[in-house]
Amino acid sequence: MLSGSTILKIQVSVAPQHQSDKSEPVYSPASPRVGGDMAAPRREVLPLLVVVLVVACGATPSDILYRVQEEQPPNTLIGSLAADRGLPDSGHLYKLEVGSPYLRVDGKTGDIYTTEIPIDRETLRDCRNLFDGDKCFLEFEVSITDMVKGIGSGPRLIEGRIEVLDMNDNTPQFSSPILTLSIPENTHIGALFSIPMATDRDSGTNGVAEYSLSTGPDADQLFSLQVAVDSDEKLPQLVVMGNLDREKKDSYDLNIRVVDGGKPARASSALLRVTVTDQNDNAPKFERSHYEAELSENSPQGHSVLQVRANDADTGTNGEIDYILHQASETVQRLLRIDRSTGIIYVKGLVDREEESILKFSVVAKDRGPNSKTSKVVVTIKVRDQNDNAPAIEIRGIGLVTHHEGVANISEDMPISTAVALVQVSDRDEGENAVVTCVVAGDVPFQLRPASESSNDRKRKYFLQTTTLLDYERVKYYRIEIVAVDSGNPALSSTNSLKVQVTDVNDNTPIFSPALLEVDFAEGNQPGDRVLDVVATDADSGSNADLAYSIIEPTATRLFEIDANTGEVRVKNLLDREETERYEFRVAAADKGLPSKTGTATVVVNVLDRNDNDPKFMLSGYSFSVIENMPPLNPVGVVTVTDNDKGENARVRLFVEPDNGKFLIQNGTGTILSSISFDREKESTYTFRLKAVDAGDPPRSSYVGVTINVLDENDNAPYVTKPANSSYTYLSPGTPLDTRVEVVEAEDIDSGPNAELVYAIEGGNPYGLFHISPGSGEITLAREFTGKHNGLHRLVVRVKDRGKPPRHTTALVHVFVNDTKSNVSLIEVLVGHSLYTPLDRDIAGDPNYALAQRSNILYGSLAGIAGVILVIVAVMVIRHRLQKDTKSGYQAGKKESKDLYAPKQGPKNGKGKKVKKGKAPKPSKPLEEDEEAGLQKGLKFNLINDNVNDSPRIHLPLNYPPGSPDLGRHYRSNSPLPSIQLQPQSPSASKKHQAVQDLPAANTFVGTGDNNSTGSDQYSDYSYKANPPKYSKQVGDYAHAAAAGYPHVAAGYHRDIRWTDRVW
């Protein structure tokens, strides 16, 4: 078993992909055995120091080498120190001292693994500027501590290297996707022209392997590719295989492809554009095939390094040469420049050998001809070292001993030779300038002991260990100063110090006073704000009194953090009182003694409120429904608003915006009141915003939209738009069933069921002749007409909505049934009279039809008897009667020149009645006056208008004595009542009787007019008002009989017809 600790330094190399994850260790045969006897330190006496311990920094090369391929996944095993080196695998602690963050070491077995950060050969600091063939190494150090003997036995240091092997993870690339090459015309066959090389960040076989050229049909016989090898570099060259003639074709586009040697291979391509130029015979030629020079570091700017020189056999501008740096790295371009005309290379920036020891690049010589030619040469500049770096001293903890802010703590009970620190001394110079001597200055009980067997002069490691037992009661701490001097001329030196704190045995527990810490802390904080400081004391000293603070509850660590050294508690996140108003957790103070002791305290954080919450409405928008006609100042709706803050910050006031006076809101209840009465038909929707403002400082507010929908109330009755009450529809008696008579159209400005209308016939349809559609209002003929149905029909239609309670209106639909409709004036009189007839009285056709039928039988019998009597009566009696009728013609007001109702004269053959010649007729005026007076008495006009609601009734005698004047003419001339234009028909003498027979006996109307009236309540010769009586005339067949000269027929019609209380 090894005693103490060992430090191991490793280099990793990349293995091919087919190798296993665990790389085979490679050992140097000439290396000494790890753990062997170390060279004894030699003592020297230096000026300015009384007595110092001088340790020669000589050592042998590292003896452990691993190889691993780059870009390995995490936790790939690189090597096992215990298994590969025969080191102990139990009872020891392995700790990685150098090599992070790329490596980690198993503390028990010493196995070395990769980490989450991959090893990328191309990005490692020491491998960025390697040339082909150079190896890439990653160094590491591992300390080994014997846990059985404890820290007093001292650690051991193992050093090693890992050679990072390249893998093909980079694609070769040309400098540009389009490469341009100029070739003079008439270039001889076989001439070579250099093509810009491709670069590959990989190395070895993974670097550039081969080039290939693709040409089109026009260039297939003109060009080919040749690849030359120069210092392991593959140089692509274009070979001219045919004669080029610029006048025929001045450019060719070729494709060049580069492939690396990796497996699998990576490739890329570029467009090679060959431009044929005028003749330029000779290319520049350098005097040397390779230029080398040395340059001292820290050379001043403008210092000339070397001069490259090329010659061109051409003359004039074709022989003038420009020099250009070619394929130079960023470092070369930063440090050097070249004079384009002379080829002298100058120092441009600060040259530091420790950064760049070799500068390698190419210089291109290019003539100035119109079709310039170029040549290239490689330049290598080695940077010569100067002693410009003082030794660097790094002091860090080793094994279980840790340092904090330059202080190492060690217990007074530690044995002699206990390692307190690992001291690493290095010098970035080289040669003698890097040989360093290390000493511990002063009279202190500590010394340096070599920590490794490495012979690297530039980097040496020592253990700083005790030489005697430490006594805490005598000396509590030591200040140790380490001096390092190099061998340069003049020599450079540096110093570094370490404070060693001697600690006593840990026998006291940290104590908080008081044990309960309560603090008020306002919400709305910033992450990282200080909450409070917790302080604990420990009666011990040193590390036993060096306390580390922590929060015990894991849940509290999500919101709070504590400075482990100062005990300052800070908040990590934003506190929200509305989420949690009080936090309680425990904090601990643990000393750094072994074993550690811990004290605890309770922390209570009361979160104070800030106005950091806007008032919040429960809904993102409110919509309320109200019934129209609701009185003002009634509740419309209630909104709920909350504020998660506390106190005044949560007191909320509500406002209506815009405040137009229509609505107001009660603070406290959130009740919205209306200051108006709603009428849905005027405005059905109201939209406004509510603003909620809290009482915080500054106040916060929020808004919400409110929509008030006015619900319909059945406050409007339907109104009829069609037909007008004064209009009528004409139907002939032969109208077929289901004929559309009229459509009642109505509207209701309410909505919903209140506007759904139902149509029904409430009156005027005693015979069931008509049917109305309840939904559409269409009136159709339901039964066929008979003789008694002739005349005017007034349908009382009720239009009712479906509201609750329902509202209705009434419409009058007039239907006139007759064979003809020639006397429009008479029909309009009938319709006008209907408007003032109570609705509970049916107006439906001819009311005297049945009586007329019975009368016709009686009259027929009487006519037969009268006929027999008339046959018996002498011809003279009949003749006398005829003469009397002729003399009593109509003369009302003035004598008309022609009697419209008089029959036409008979034919010339004399078959008509003869008049005595030479005998003038008797004067008829007195008789006419008597007859007119008798007519006035016989008409018996009764205007019954007892009240406003009653319609006037006219009682007319239906039968008139023979020779009665024409009623139409009478009313037209003398009647004080409104004039009614009657236009009697005057059929020819041969058809008068036929015309009478075609009309219904008791309901014959003569007039003109359209089938449907215009719906107007105004008439041509008269108008209807509320109080004046309205008239309607009926003219019987008696007029035709009297005019035709049949007094006995006229006498048969002598009967009265009047307006009845039941129907017409």
Short mmCIF file of C-alpha atoms in Angstrom, two decimals, residues 229-614:
data_model
loop_
_atom_site.label_atom_id
_atom_site.label_comp_id
_atom_site.label_asym_id
_atom_site.label_seq_id
_atom_site.Cartn_x
_atom_site.Cartn_y
_atom_site.Cartn_z
CA VAL A 229 2.88 16.70 -52.58
CA ASP A 230 5.04 19.23 -50.73
CA SER A 231 5.86 18.76 -47.06
CA ASP A 232 2.89 16.45 -46.61
CA GLU A 233 0.65 19.04 -48.24
CA LYS A 234 -1.34 18.11 -51.30
CA LEU A 235 -1.19 20.91 -53.87
CA PRO A 236 -3.84 20.78 -56.61
CA GLN A 237 -2.59 21.93 -60.01
CA LEU A 238 -4.47 22.48 -63.23
CA VAL A 239 -2.79 20.98 -66.31
CA VAL A 240 -3.39 22.57 -69.69
CA MET A 241 -4.05 19.72 -72.15
CA GLY A 242 -5.04 21.69 -75.25
CA ASN A 243 -4.63 24.98 -77.03
CA LEU A 244 -6.55 27.89 -75.55
CA ASP A 245 -7.86 30.59 -77.83
CA ARG A 246 -9.34 33.60 -76.05
CA GLU A 247 -11.16 34.74 -79.18
CA LYS A 248 -13.08 31.48 -79.31
CA LYS A 249 -13.87 31.15 -75.60
CA ASP A 250 -12.59 33.34 -72.82
CA SER A 251 -13.70 31.38 -69.73
CA TYR A 252 -14.44 27.85 -68.58
CA ASP A 253 -16.37 26.70 -65.47
CA LEU A 254 -14.97 23.56 -63.87
CA ASN A 255 -15.88 21.77 -60.66
CA ILE A 256 -13.16 20.80 -58.22
CA ARG A 257 -13.90 18.43 -55.38
CA VAL A 258 -11.87 17.70 -52.26
CA VAL A 259 -12.22 14.58 -50.10
CA ASP A 260 -10.57 13.85 -46.76
CA GLY A 261 -9.26 10.47 -45.66
CA GLY A 262 -11.67 9.88 -42.82
CA LYS A 263 -14.03 6.97 -42.53
CA PRO A 264 -16.60 7.83 -43.57
CA ALA A 265 -15.03 10.44 -45.77
CA ARG A 266 -16.18 14.06 -45.91
CA ALA A 267 -16.12 16.10 -49.10
CA SER A 268 -16.96 19.49 -50.51
CA SER A 269 -16.63 21.17 -53.88
CA ALA A 270 -16.16 24.58 -55.42
CA LEU A 271 -16.60 26.18 -58.81
CA LEU A 272 -13.24 26.68 -60.57
CA ARG A 273 -13.61 29.46 -63.12
CA VAL A 274 -10.75 29.50 -65.64
CA THR A 275 -10.36 32.82 -67.43
CA VAL A 276 -8.34 32.82 -70.65
CA THR A 277 -6.23 35.99 -70.79
CA ASP A 278 -3.74 37.54 -73.17
CA GLN A 279 -0.24 36.13 -73.34
CA ASN A 280 1.98 36.55 -70.27
CA ASP A 281 4.89 34.21 -70.85
CA ASN A 282 6.73 33.90 -67.57
CA ALA A 283 5.61 33.49 -63.96
CA PRO A 284 7.63 34.96 -61.09
CA LYS A 285 10.20 32.59 -59.55
CA PHE A 286 11.46 32.77 -55.96
CA GLU A 287 15.19 32.62 -55.33
CA ARG A 288 14.68 29.95 -52.66
CA SER A 289 12.29 27.07 -52.38
CA HIS A 290 11.82 27.74 -48.65
CA TYR A 291 12.60 30.66 -46.35
CA GLU A 292 13.49 30.34 -42.65
CA ALA A 293 14.31 32.99 -40.04
CA GLU A 294 14.45 33.62 -36.31
CA LEU A 295 12.71 36.46 -34.50
CA SER A 296 13.26 37.51 -30.94
CA GLU A 297 10.09 37.86 -28.97
CA ASN A 298 9.10 41.34 -27.94
CA SER A 299 10.72 42.76 -31.10
CA PRO A 300 9.50 46.29 -31.77
CA GLN A 301 6.97 47.09 -34.47
CA GLY A 302 8.57 47.78 -37.83
CA HIS A 303 11.47 45.40 -37.17
CA SER A 304 12.40 43.61 -40.41
CA VAL A 305 12.45 39.84 -40.13
CA LEU A 306 13.52 38.68 -43.60
CA GLN A 307 13.08 39.43 -47.27
CA VAL A 308 11.67 37.08 -49.88
CA ARG A 309 12.67 37.76 -53.43
CA ALA A 310 11.36 36.50 -56.76
CA ASN A 311 12.35 37.20 -60.36
CA ASP A 312 10.27 37.42 -63.52
CA ALA A 313 11.85 37.01 -66.95
CA ASP A 314 9.20 39.21 -68.55
CA THR A 315 9.70 42.89 -69.09
CA GLY A 316 7.62 45.91 -68.31
CA THR A 317 4.58 45.41 -66.12
CA ASN A 318 4.74 41.68 -66.77
CA GLY A 319 8.04 41.66 -64.88
CA GLU A 320 6.94 43.82 -61.95
CA ILE A 321 6.14 41.70 -58.90
CA ASP A 322 3.82 42.14 -55.90
CA TYR A 323 4.26 40.05 -52.73
CA ILE A 324 1.23 38.90 -50.73
CA LEU A 325 0.83 36.78 -47.59
CA HIS A 326 -1.00 33.62 -48.58
CA GLN A 327 -2.94 31.21 -46.37
CA ALA A 328 -1.72 33.04 -43.29
CA SER A 329 -3.50 32.41 -40.01
CA GLU A 330 -5.14 35.18 -38.04
CA THR A 331 -2.13 35.15 -35.71
CA VAL A 332 0.33 35.66 -38.58
CA GLN A 333 -1.76 38.45 -40.04
CA ARG A 334 -1.90 40.11 -36.61
CA LEU A 335 1.86 39.87 -35.96
CA LEU A 336 3.44 40.32 -39.42
CA ARG A 337 3.09 42.28 -42.62
CA ILE A 338 4.91 42.20 -45.97
CA ASP A 339 5.92 45.03 -48.24
CA ARG A 340 4.15 44.40 -51.53
CA SER A 341 7.01 45.77 -53.62
CA THR A 342 10.15 44.66 -51.79
CA GLY A 343 9.00 41.42 -50.15
CA ILE A 344 10.40 42.48 -46.75
CA ILE A 345 8.48 41.00 -43.84
CA TYR A 346 8.06 43.37 -40.87
CA VAL A 347 6.85 42.98 -37.30
CA LYS A 348 3.34 44.33 -37.04
CA GLY A 349 2.25 43.37 -33.52
CA LEU A 350 3.70 42.22 -30.22
CA VAL A 351 5.39 38.86 -30.65
CA ASP A 352 5.23 36.61 -27.60
CA ARG A 353 7.00 33.29 -27.83
CA GLU A 354 4.86 31.93 -25.05
CA GLU A 355 1.85 32.45 -27.27
CA GLU A 356 3.34 31.53 -30.69
CA SER A 357 6.71 29.83 -30.94
CA ILE A 358 6.60 29.17 -34.70
CA LEU A 359 4.98 31.22 -37.45
CA LYS A 360 4.48 29.31 -40.70
CA PHE A 361 2.80 30.77 -43.77
CA SER A 362 3.16 31.22 -47.54
CA VAL A 363 4.06 34.21 -49.68
CA VAL A 364 2.71 34.60 -53.21
CA ALA A 365 4.58 36.54 -55.85
CA LYS A 366 2.28 37.96 -58.53
CA ASP A 367 3.37 39.91 -61.58
CA ARG A 368 1.50 43.00 -62.70
CA GLY A 369 0.76 41.90 -66.23
CA PRO A 370 -2.76 42.08 -67.60
CA ASN A 371 -2.92 38.32 -67.17
CA SER A 372 -0.83 38.01 -64.07
CA LYS A 373 1.04 34.86 -63.10
CA THR A 374 1.90 33.78 -59.60
CA SER A 375 4.23 31.55 -57.67
CA LYS A 376 4.30 30.59 -54.00
CA VAL A 377 6.95 29.89 -51.35
CA VAL A 378 6.70 28.69 -47.71
CA VAL A 379 8.16 30.85 -44.93
CA THR A 380 8.91 29.58 -41.41
CA ILE A 381 9.83 31.97 -38.58
CA LYS A 382 10.94 30.63 -35.20
CA VAL A 383 10.41 32.93 -32.23
CA ARG A 384 13.47 33.11 -29.98
CA ASP A 385 12.88 33.21 -26.23
CA GLN A 386 13.85 36.04 -23.92
CA ASN A 387 13.65 35.95 -20.16
CA ASP A 388 10.59 38.12 -19.99
CA ASN A 389 8.48 36.00 -17.68
CA ALA A 390 8.98 35.74 -13.95
CA PRO A 391 8.24 32.40 -12.33
CA ALA A 392 4.60 31.87 -11.38
CA ILE A 393 3.73 30.39 -7.99
CA GLU A 394 0.35 28.72 -7.57
CA ILE A 395 -0.73 27.55 -4.13
CA ARG A 396 -3.82 25.40 -3.85
CA GLY A 397 -5.31 22.85 -1.55
CA ILE A 398 -4.37 19.24 -1.84
CA GLY A 399 -6.38 16.18 -0.97
CA LEU A 400 -8.66 16.91 1.95
CA VAL A 401 -7.05 20.23 2.77
CA THR A 402 -8.96 23.08 1.16
CA HIS A 403 -8.09 26.75 0.96
CA HIS A 404 -10.37 29.72 1.28
CA GLU A 405 -9.23 33.20 0.36
CA GLY A 406 -5.57 32.29 0.78
CA VAL A 407 -5.99 30.59 4.13
CA ALA A 408 -5.33 26.93 4.85
CA ASN A 409 -6.77 25.52 8.04
CA ILE A 410 -5.03 22.71 9.86
CA SER A 411 -5.87 21.19 13.18
CA GLU A 412 -3.30 21.39 15.96
CA ASP A 413 -3.43 17.62 16.37
CA MET A 414 -2.06 16.92 12.87
CA PRO A 415 1.16 14.84 12.73
CA ILE A 416 4.53 16.00 11.37
CA SER A 417 4.88 16.10 7.54
CA THR A 418 1.21 16.86 7.10
CA ALA A 419 0.75 18.45 3.67
CA VAL A 420 -0.91 21.81 3.95
CA ALA A 421 -0.84 22.86 0.28
CA LEU A 422 0.32 21.93 -3.21
CA VAL A 423 2.72 24.50 -4.62
CA GLN A 424 3.22 24.61 -8.38
CA VAL A 425 6.04 26.72 -9.79
CA SER A 426 6.25 27.34 -13.52
CA ASP A 427 8.04 29.62 -15.96
CA ARG A 428 6.70 30.30 -19.44
CA ASP A 429 10.18 30.88 -20.80
CA GLU A 430 12.38 28.06 -22.07
CA GLY A 431 15.84 26.77 -21.56
CA GLU A 432 17.82 28.31 -18.74
CA ASN A 433 15.24 31.02 -18.47
CA ALA A 434 12.77 28.39 -17.28
CA VAL A 435 14.96 26.68 -14.63
CA VAL A 436 13.43 27.77 -11.31
CA THR A 437 14.67 27.52 -7.72
CA CYS A 438 11.98 27.43 -5.00
CA VAL A 439 12.38 28.26 -1.29
CA VAL A 440 10.30 28.87 1.83
CA ALA A 441 11.39 32.11 3.40
CA GLY A 442 11.48 32.80 7.11
CA ASP A 443 11.65 30.71 10.26
CA VAL A 444 8.46 28.72 9.99
CA PRO A 445 7.75 25.04 10.72
CA PHE A 446 7.01 24.25 7.06
CA GLN A 447 9.03 22.97 4.10
CA LEU A 448 8.66 22.12 0.42
CA ARG A 449 8.83 18.53 -0.74
CA PRO A 450 8.72 17.52 -4.42
CA ALA A 451 5.28 16.25 -5.23
CA SER A 452 6.10 14.45 -8.49
CA GLU A 453 8.94 12.75 -10.29
CA SER A 454 8.60 14.82 -13.44
CA SER A 455 11.76 16.38 -14.88
CA ASN A 456 9.87 19.21 -16.55
CA ASP A 457 11.86 22.32 -15.73
CA ARG A 458 9.07 24.62 -16.73
CA LYS A 459 6.52 23.27 -14.28
CA ARG A 460 7.42 21.81 -10.89
CA LYS A 461 5.16 20.78 -8.01
CA TYR A 462 5.86 20.65 -4.27
CA PHE A 463 4.01 19.73 -1.13
CA LEU A 464 4.08 22.36 1.61
CA GLN A 465 4.19 20.26 4.75
CA THR A 466 4.74 20.69 8.45
CA THR A 467 8.14 20.01 10.03
CA THR A 468 7.04 20.02 13.66
CA LEU A 469 3.87 19.60 15.69
CA LEU A 470 1.65 22.69 15.78
CA ASP A 471 0.45 24.16 19.05
CA TYR A 472 -2.74 26.30 18.78
CA GLU A 473 -2.28 27.78 22.22
CA ARG A 474 1.21 29.06 21.24
CA VAL A 475 0.70 30.16 17.62
CA LYS A 476 -2.72 30.45 16.10
CA TYR A 477 -1.65 31.12 12.51
CA TYR A 478 1.43 31.34 10.27
CA ARG A 479 2.15 33.51 7.25
CA ILE A 480 4.22 31.41 4.84
CA GLU A 481 6.05 33.15 1.97
CA ILE A 482 7.37 31.14 -0.97
CA VAL A 483 10.05 32.59 -3.27
CA ALA A 484 10.84 31.36 -6.81
CA VAL A 485 13.87 32.56 -8.87
CA ASP A 486 14.63 31.58 -12.48
CA SER A 487 18.10 31.15 -14.04
CA GLY A 488 17.84 33.85 -16.64
CA ASN A 489 20.21 36.72 -17.03
CA PRO A 490 19.16 38.85 -15.39
CA ALA A 491 17.20 36.50 -13.14
CA LEU A 492 13.53 37.12 -12.45
CA SER A 493 11.77 36.16 -9.23
CA SER A 494 8.34 36.14 -7.69
CA THR A 495 6.75 35.44 -4.33
CA ASN A 496 3.45 34.13 -3.05
CA SER A 497 2.20 33.59 0.46
CA LEU A 498 -0.21 31.37 2.31
CA LYS A 499 -1.81 31.88 5.68
CA VAL A 500 -2.00 28.66 7.69
CA GLN A 501 -4.65 28.85 10.37
CA VAL A 502 -4.06 26.50 13.27
CA THR A 503 -7.34 25.30 14.69
CA ASP A 504 -8.18 23.70 17.94
CA VAL A 505 -10.33 20.64 18.52
CA ASN A 506 -13.98 21.23 17.78
CA ASP A 507 -15.90 20.87 21.06
CA ASN A 508 -18.46 23.69 20.90
CA THR A 509 -21.70 24.04 18.97
CA PRO A 510 -22.56 27.29 17.17
CA ILE A 511 -25.31 29.29 18.91
CA PHE A 512 -27.83 31.77 17.47
CA SER A 513 -29.01 34.62 19.67
CA PRO A 514 -31.95 34.98 19.61
CA ALA A 515 -33.12 31.60 18.41
CA LEU A 516 -36.25 33.10 16.80
CA LEU A 517 -35.66 35.81 14.18
CA GLU A 518 -38.72 37.61 12.83
CA VAL A 519 -38.62 40.27 10.10
CA ASP A 520 -41.12 42.24 8.01
CA PHE A 521 -40.37 42.24 4.30
CA ALA A 522 -42.40 44.01 1.62
CA GLU A 523 -43.59 42.10 -1.42
CA GLY A 524 -42.72 43.27 -4.93
CA ASN A 525 -39.03 42.89 -4.21
CA GLN A 526 -36.22 42.31 -6.65
CA PRO A 527 -34.48 38.92 -6.68
CA GLY A 528 -31.36 39.13 -4.57
CA ASP A 529 -32.73 41.70 -2.11
CA ARG A 530 -31.47 41.34 1.44
CA VAL A 531 -33.99 40.06 3.97
CA LEU A 532 -31.94 39.89 7.19
CA ASP A 533 -28.61 38.76 8.62
CA VAL A 534 -28.39 35.77 10.87
CA VAL A 535 -25.37 35.56 13.15
CA ALA A 536 -24.15 32.62 15.18
CA THR A 537 -21.16 32.39 17.48
CA ASP A 538 -18.88 29.51 18.27
CA ALA A 539 -16.69 29.37 21.35
CA ASP A 540 -14.12 27.43 19.37
CA SER A 541 -11.59 29.09 17.16
CA GLY A 542 -10.08 28.58 13.79
CA SER A 543 -11.98 26.29 11.53
CA ASN A 544 -14.03 25.09 14.46
CA ALA A 545 -15.35 28.63 14.74
CA ASP A 546 -15.51 29.25 11.02
CA LEU A 547 -19.21 28.88 10.39
CA ALA A 548 -21.07 28.00 7.25
CA TYR A 549 -24.69 29.04 7.13
CA SER A 550 -27.39 27.15 5.31
CA ILE A 551 -31.17 26.80 5.09
CA ILE A 552 -32.41 23.46 6.36
CA GLU A 553 -35.82 23.13 4.66
CA PRO A 554 -35.46 22.30 0.95
CA THR A 555 -38.75 24.04 0.22
CA ALA A 556 -37.42 27.31 1.63
CA THR A 557 -34.35 27.20 -0.61
CA ARG A 558 -36.59 27.75 -3.59
CA LEU A 559 -37.33 31.26 -2.37
CA PHE A 560 -34.48 32.15 -0.04
CA GLU A 561 -30.74 31.76 -0.07
CA ILE A 562 -28.18 32.40 2.61
CA ASP A 563 -24.59 33.41 2.26
CA ALA A 564 -22.69 30.50 3.70
CA ASN A 565 -20.02 32.76 5.10
CA THR A 566 -21.85 35.88 6.26
CA GLY A 567 -25.26 34.53 7.16
CA GLU A 568 -26.97 37.14 5.00
CA VAL A 569 -30.38 35.86 3.91
CA ARG A 570 -31.51 37.03 0.48
CA VAL A 571 -34.64 36.37 -1.47
CA LYS A 572 -34.15 34.51 -4.73
CA ASN A 573 -37.52 35.15 -6.31
CA LEU A 574 -40.29 37.67 -6.25
CA LEU A 575 -42.44 37.33 -3.13
CA ASP A 576 -46.17 37.67 -3.50
CA ARG A 577 -48.14 38.36 -0.35
CA GLU A 578 -51.30 37.29 -2.11
CA GLU A 579 -49.77 33.86 -2.55
CA THR A 580 -48.07 33.44 0.84
CA GLU A 581 -48.21 35.96 3.65
CA ARG A 582 -45.83 34.31 6.08
CA TYR A 583 -42.75 32.15 5.66
CA GLU A 584 -41.09 30.19 8.41
CA PHE A 585 -37.95 28.16 8.01
CA ARG A 586 -34.88 27.12 9.93
CA VAL A 587 -31.30 28.12 9.29
CA ALA A 588 -28.22 26.24 10.40
CA ALA A 589 -24.71 27.32 11.24
CA ALA A 590 -22.16 24.55 10.92
CA ASP A 591 -18.55 24.93 11.92
CA LYS A 592 -15.72 23.47 9.89
CA GLY A 593 -14.47 21.24 12.62
CA LEU A 594 -14.07 17.52 12.28
CA PRO A 595 -16.59 16.31 13.11
CA SER A 596 -18.66 19.38 12.35
CA LYS A 597 -21.14 20.76 14.85
CA THR A 598 -24.31 22.58 13.88
CA GLY A 599 -26.65 25.05 15.57
CA THR A 600 -30.09 26.12 14.30
CA ALA A 601 -32.48 29.06 14.53
CA THR A 602 -35.98 29.79 13.24
CA VAL A 603 -36.57 32.62 10.80
CA VAL A 604 -40.05 34.11 10.30
CA VAL A 605 -40.61 36.43 7.32
CA ASN A 606 -43.84 38.43 7.35
CA VAL A 607 -44.62 39.63 3.83
CA LEU A 608 -46.00 43.18 3.80
CA ASP A 609 -48.51 44.17 1.17
CA ARG A 610 -47.79 46.45 -1.77
CA ASN A 611 -50.27 47.70 -4.27
CA ASP A 612 -49.08 45.34 -6.98
CA ASN A 613 -52.38 43.89 -8.11
CA ASP A 614 -54.92 45.50 -10.36
#
